[in-house]
mmCIF file of C-alpha atoms in Angstrom:
data_model
loop_
_atom_site.group_PDB
_atom_site.id
_atom_site.type_symbol
_atom_site.label_atom_id
_atom_site.label_comp_id
_atom_site.label_asym_id
_atom_site.label_seq_id
_atom_site.Cartn_x
_atom_site.Cartn_y
_atom_site.Cartn_z
ATOM 1 C CA UNK A 166 97.164 89.290 85.466
ATOM 2 C CA UNK A 167 95.585 92.204 86.782
ATOM 3 C CA UNK A 168 94.447 91.892 90.481
ATOM 4 C CA UNK A 169 92.032 93.710 92.523
ATOM 5 C CA UNK A 170 95.491 95.101 94.244
ATOM 6 C CA UNK A 171 96.396 96.984 91.427
ATOM 7 C CA UNK A 172 93.138 99.319 91.511
ATOM 8 C CA UNK A 173 94.663 100.920 94.885
ATOM 9 C CA UNK A 174 97.699 102.854 93.778
ATOM 10 C CA UNK A 175 100.380 101.690 95.702
ATOM 11 C CA UNK A 176 100.986 104.784 97.566
ATOM 12 C CA UNK A 177 97.782 104.625 99.223
ATOM 13 C CA UNK A 178 97.803 100.968 100.407
ATOM 14 C CA UNK A 179 97.470 100.857 104.223
ATOM 15 C CA UNK A 180 100.096 99.992 106.251
ATOM 16 C CA UNK A 181 103.146 101.671 103.861
ATOM 17 C CA UNK A 182 104.608 104.618 104.666
ATOM 18 C CA UNK A 183 103.810 107.976 102.776
ATOM 19 C CA UNK A 184 105.890 108.091 99.343
ATOM 20 C CA UNK A 185 107.932 111.196 98.459
ATOM 21 C CA UNK A 186 106.683 113.002 95.346
ATOM 22 C CA UNK A 187 108.915 111.328 93.437
ATOM 23 C CA UNK A 188 108.584 107.549 94.898
ATOM 24 C CA UNK A 189 104.402 108.914 94.255
ATOM 25 C CA UNK A 190 105.264 109.167 90.607
ATOM 26 C CA UNK A 191 107.585 106.349 89.893
ATOM 27 C CA UNK A 192 104.699 104.037 91.953
ATOM 28 C CA UNK A 193 101.799 105.473 89.597
ATOM 29 C CA UNK A 194 104.017 104.700 86.594
ATOM 30 C CA UNK A 195 104.402 101.178 87.860
ATOM 31 C CA UNK A 196 100.779 100.742 88.496
ATOM 32 C CA UNK A 197 99.899 101.726 85.020
ATOM 33 C CA UNK A 198 102.739 99.743 83.255
ATOM 34 C CA UNK A 199 101.428 96.723 85.664
ATOM 35 C CA UNK A 200 97.777 97.069 84.110
ATOM 36 C CA UNK A 201 99.371 97.356 80.643
ATOM 37 C CA UNK A 202 101.246 94.447 80.859
ATOM 38 C CA UNK A 203 98.442 92.439 82.444
ATOM 39 C CA UNK A 204 96.836 92.852 78.796
ATOM 40 C CA UNK A 205 99.459 93.712 76.438
ATOM 41 C CA UNK A 206 102.163 91.604 77.851
ATOM 42 C CA UNK A 207 105.893 92.344 79.311
ATOM 43 C CA UNK A 208 106.784 93.060 75.247
ATOM 44 C CA UNK A 209 103.905 95.213 75.150
ATOM 45 C CA UNK A 210 105.294 97.678 77.546
ATOM 46 C CA UNK A 211 106.971 100.874 76.204
ATOM 47 C CA UNK A 212 108.385 104.108 77.545
ATOM 48 C CA UNK A 213 106.289 105.925 74.696
ATOM 49 C CA UNK A 214 102.970 104.386 75.421
ATOM 50 C CA UNK A 215 103.588 104.951 79.033
ATOM 51 C CA UNK A 216 104.125 108.472 78.375
ATOM 52 C CA UNK A 217 100.968 108.959 76.854
ATOM 53 C CA UNK A 218 98.771 107.172 79.523
ATOM 54 C CA UNK A 219 100.546 109.122 82.133
ATOM 55 C CA UNK A 220 100.314 112.563 80.316
ATOM 56 C CA UNK A 221 104.474 112.897 80.909
ATOM 57 C CA UNK A 222 107.437 113.115 78.447
ATOM 58 C CA UNK A 223 109.447 110.119 77.349
ATOM 59 C CA UNK A 224 112.264 111.462 79.337
ATOM 60 C CA UNK A 225 110.392 112.059 82.413
ATOM 61 C CA UNK A 226 109.165 108.175 82.586
ATOM 62 C CA UNK A 227 112.554 107.151 81.604
ATOM 63 C CA UNK A 228 114.147 108.763 84.158
ATOM 64 C CA UNK A 229 112.412 106.418 86.641
ATOM 65 C CA UNK A 230 113.564 103.204 84.947
ATOM 66 C CA UNK A 231 116.483 103.969 82.729
ATOM 67 C CA UNK A 232 115.302 101.354 80.510
ATOM 68 C CA UNK A 233 112.519 99.330 78.984
ATOM 69 C CA UNK A 234 114.208 96.229 80.564
ATOM 70 C CA UNK A 235 114.686 97.431 83.971
ATOM 71 C CA UNK A 236 110.988 98.786 83.661
ATOM 72 C CA UNK A 237 109.947 95.450 82.681
ATOM 73 C CA UNK A 238 111.746 93.733 85.840
ATOM 74 C CA UNK A 239 110.231 96.293 87.842
ATOM 75 C CA UNK A 240 106.552 95.059 86.999
ATOM 76 C CA UNK A 241 107.717 91.541 87.438
ATOM 77 C CA UNK A 242 108.690 92.509 91.031
ATOM 78 C CA UNK A 243 105.645 94.403 91.353
ATOM 79 C CA UNK A 244 103.411 91.795 90.393
ATOM 80 C CA UNK A 245 105.071 89.251 92.775
ATOM 81 C CA UNK A 246 104.872 91.588 95.678
ATOM 82 C CA UNK A 247 101.074 91.934 94.671
ATOM 83 C CA UNK A 248 100.776 88.032 94.617
ATOM 84 C CA UNK A 249 102.175 87.800 97.795
ATOM 85 C CA UNK A 250 99.938 89.738 99.450
ATOM 86 C CA UNK A 251 96.558 88.334 98.020
ATOM 87 C CA UNK A 252 97.721 84.539 98.166
ATOM 88 C CA UNK A 253 101.003 83.730 100.244
ATOM 89 C CA UNK A 254 100.512 85.999 103.437
ATOM 90 C CA UNK A 255 97.385 85.519 104.241
ATOM 91 C CA UNK A 256 97.302 81.511 103.636
ATOM 92 C CA UNK A 257 100.570 80.984 105.857
ATOM 93 C CA UNK A 258 98.219 82.605 108.911
ATOM 94 C CA UNK A 259 96.327 79.249 108.384
ATOM 95 C CA UNK A 260 97.718 76.187 110.212
ATOM 96 C CA UNK A 261 100.427 74.153 109.119
ATOM 97 C CA UNK A 262 99.387 71.295 106.695
ATOM 98 C CA UNK A 263 96.476 70.890 104.515
ATOM 99 C CA UNK A 264 94.645 74.200 105.657
ATOM 100 C CA UNK A 265 97.841 76.081 104.768
ATOM 101 C CA UNK A 266 98.229 74.263 101.364
ATOM 102 C CA UNK A 267 94.259 74.143 100.956
ATOM 103 C CA UNK A 268 94.640 78.088 101.585
ATOM 104 C CA UNK A 269 97.327 78.705 99.328
ATOM 105 C CA UNK A 270 95.785 76.919 96.355
ATOM 106 C CA UNK A 271 92.140 78.684 97.057
ATOM 107 C CA UNK A 272 93.746 82.012 97.156
ATOM 108 C CA UNK A 273 95.775 81.088 93.745
ATOM 109 C CA UNK A 274 92.337 79.777 92.316
ATOM 110 C CA UNK A 275 90.685 83.282 93.327
ATOM 111 C CA UNK A 276 93.251 85.460 91.641
ATOM 112 C CA UNK A 277 93.399 83.317 88.446
ATOM 113 C CA UNK A 278 89.744 84.053 88.468
ATOM 114 C CA UNK A 279 89.862 88.082 88.862
ATOM 115 C CA UNK A 280 92.487 87.853 85.976
ATOM 116 C CA UNK A 281 90.319 86.001 83.333
ATOM 117 C CA UNK A 282 90.096 89.275 81.891
ATOM 118 C CA UNK A 283 92.895 90.351 81.673
ATOM 119 C CA UNK A 284 95.887 88.105 82.191
ATOM 120 C CA UNK A 285 98.637 86.436 84.173
ATOM 121 C CA UNK A 286 102.043 87.768 83.914
ATOM 122 C CA UNK A 287 103.604 84.712 85.173
ATOM 123 C CA UNK A 288 101.761 82.857 82.290
ATOM 124 C CA UNK A 289 102.263 85.113 79.635
ATOM 125 C CA UNK A 290 105.879 85.996 80.845
ATOM 126 C CA UNK A 291 106.699 82.284 80.471
ATOM 127 C CA UNK A 292 105.550 82.194 76.868
ATOM 128 C CA UNK A 293 107.263 85.485 75.897
ATOM 129 C CA UNK A 294 110.420 84.948 77.165
ATOM 130 C CA UNK A 295 110.881 80.750 77.519
ATOM 131 C CA UNK A 296 113.609 80.753 74.856
ATOM 132 C CA UNK A 297 114.932 84.247 75.215
ATOM 133 C CA UNK A 298 117.793 84.398 77.787
ATOM 134 C CA UNK A 299 118.365 87.813 79.876
ATOM 135 C CA UNK A 300 117.618 89.638 82.781
ATOM 136 C CA UNK A 301 114.129 89.795 82.311
ATOM 137 C CA UNK A 302 113.462 86.042 81.649
ATOM 138 C CA UNK A 303 115.853 85.400 85.056
ATOM 139 C CA UNK A 304 113.792 87.707 86.825
ATOM 140 C CA UNK A 305 110.369 86.393 85.769
ATOM 141 C CA UNK A 306 111.871 82.615 86.237
ATOM 142 C CA UNK A 307 113.222 83.715 89.932
ATOM 143 C CA UNK A 308 109.524 84.935 90.987
ATOM 144 C CA UNK A 309 107.870 81.632 89.657
ATOM 145 C CA UNK A 310 110.571 79.757 91.197
ATOM 146 C CA UNK A 311 109.815 81.284 94.521
ATOM 147 C CA UNK A 312 106.543 80.861 94.383
ATOM 148 C CA UNK A 313 106.913 77.094 93.776
ATOM 149 C CA UNK A 314 109.417 76.696 96.604
ATOM 150 C CA UNK A 315 106.267 78.265 99.116
ATOM 151 C CA UNK A 316 104.073 75.242 97.767
ATOM 152 C CA UNK A 317 106.784 72.880 98.497
ATOM 153 C CA UNK A 318 107.271 74.095 101.779
ATOM 154 C CA UNK A 319 103.578 74.026 102.426
ATOM 155 C CA UNK A 320 103.268 70.374 101.354
ATOM 156 C CA UNK A 321 106.219 69.118 103.385
ATOM 157 C CA UNK A 322 104.839 70.855 106.298
ATOM 158 C CA UNK A 323 101.630 69.057 105.489
ATOM 159 C CA UNK A 324 103.946 65.466 105.740
ATOM 160 C CA UNK A 325 105.517 66.617 108.673
ATOM 161 C CA UNK A 326 102.003 67.199 110.472
ATOM 162 C CA UNK A 327 100.994 64.074 109.723
ATOM 163 C CA UNK A 328 98.337 64.933 106.923
ATOM 164 C CA UNK A 329 100.164 63.504 103.987
ATOM 165 C CA UNK A 330 101.887 60.278 103.507
ATOM 166 C CA UNK A 331 105.421 59.943 104.429
ATOM 167 C CA UNK A 332 106.480 58.985 101.075
ATOM 168 C CA UNK A 333 104.868 61.656 99.276
ATOM 169 C CA UNK A 334 107.073 63.488 96.448
ATOM 170 C CA UNK A 335 106.665 67.036 97.579
ATOM 171 C CA UNK A 336 107.869 67.780 94.003
ATOM 172 C CA UNK A 337 105.770 65.730 92.197
ATOM 173 C CA UNK A 338 102.691 67.305 94.042
ATOM 174 C CA UNK A 339 103.666 70.925 93.095
ATOM 175 C CA UNK A 340 104.158 69.592 89.545
ATOM 176 C CA UNK A 341 100.748 68.671 89.444
ATOM 177 C CA UNK A 342 98.926 71.371 91.562
ATOM 178 C CA UNK A 343 100.828 74.196 89.348
ATOM 179 C CA UNK A 344 99.634 72.149 86.458
ATOM 180 C CA UNK A 345 95.708 72.371 87.477
ATOM 181 C CA UNK A 346 96.274 76.630 87.476
ATOM 182 C CA UNK A 347 98.025 76.652 84.035
ATOM 183 C CA UNK A 348 95.142 74.176 82.695
ATOM 184 C CA UNK A 349 92.396 76.490 84.665
ATOM 185 C CA UNK A 350 93.848 79.666 82.918
ATOM 186 C CA UNK A 351 94.041 77.989 79.573
ATOM 187 C CA UNK A 352 90.418 76.407 79.737
ATOM 188 C CA UNK A 353 88.894 79.469 81.674
ATOM 189 C CA UNK A 354 90.739 82.283 79.771
ATOM 190 C CA UNK A 355 91.101 80.942 76.247
ATOM 191 C CA UNK A 356 88.765 78.600 75.352
ATOM 192 C CA UNK A 357 85.735 80.246 78.105
ATOM 193 C CA UNK A 358 85.073 76.526 78.917
ATOM 194 C CA UNK A 359 82.079 77.273 82.109
ATOM 195 C CA UNK A 360 82.845 75.765 85.156
ATOM 196 C CA UNK A 361 86.535 75.458 84.774
ATOM 197 C CA UNK A 362 87.245 76.882 88.237
ATOM 198 C CA UNK A 363 85.534 74.271 90.317
ATOM 199 C CA UNK A 364 86.619 71.199 87.962
ATOM 200 C CA UNK A 365 90.124 72.746 89.093
ATOM 201 C CA UNK A 366 89.267 72.594 93.021
ATOM 202 C CA UNK A 367 87.764 69.086 92.232
ATOM 203 C CA UNK A 368 91.069 67.919 90.643
ATOM 204 C CA UNK A 369 92.992 69.681 94.004
ATOM 205 C CA UNK A 370 91.013 67.242 96.043
ATOM 206 C CA UNK A 371 91.719 64.375 94.564
ATOM 207 C CA UNK A 372 95.391 65.346 94.156
ATOM 208 C CA UNK A 373 95.174 65.914 98.088
ATOM 209 C CA UNK A 374 93.187 62.629 98.673
ATOM 210 C CA UNK A 375 95.533 60.709 96.505
ATOM 211 C CA UNK A 376 98.343 61.751 98.715
ATOM 212 C CA UNK A 377 96.250 62.026 101.856
ATOM 213 C CA UNK A 378 97.910 59.901 105.140
ATOM 214 C CA UNK A 379 94.784 57.351 105.638
ATOM 215 C CA UNK A 380 92.400 58.749 108.474
ATOM 216 C CA UNK A 381 93.891 62.578 108.162
ATOM 217 C CA UNK A 382 91.317 63.618 105.848
ATOM 218 C CA UNK A 383 87.642 64.885 107.559
#
């Protein structure tokens, strides 16, 4: 999935130290690779195609990554870093409990809405590598587990804050919330069903209401 952040070359992002020329070249290649993977999938990545896109030699691109596998893993890590910048870090500045959990979900939905015309590397990558053991699958699974762990922590904090019932099964709630995003991506991107984003938001609020501590919701 391609995000607004991808439109800004990594070397130009505010708050980052200026990159050396070699680092700038690698960052530009990685940016192009991320855009390509968003539309063609991780399996659509190739040194040759990137070399054409960057108007470089294959050996020049190869020198920055060493192998197609390392390129794929680098794209996964860059995608995750941008996901955190857009979704995770802004959301954790919200107060603990339901405000933070709602912010995580809302920012996640917004990102999916931007990616509808490209694709989500988390989702497409899972389809491509679900039955293919190896370093690429491991890197992708680690990133997804990291995000699910962030959701799990947010839910447990909401329990601690008294916003959700003490008997709330955090892992079950993560499963349900994650399932909403998968359904949203399927209905909005694949089936092109209007209103899918609003339905995802409504379903999230129903989940929250089910687990909410009585009197905790406004």
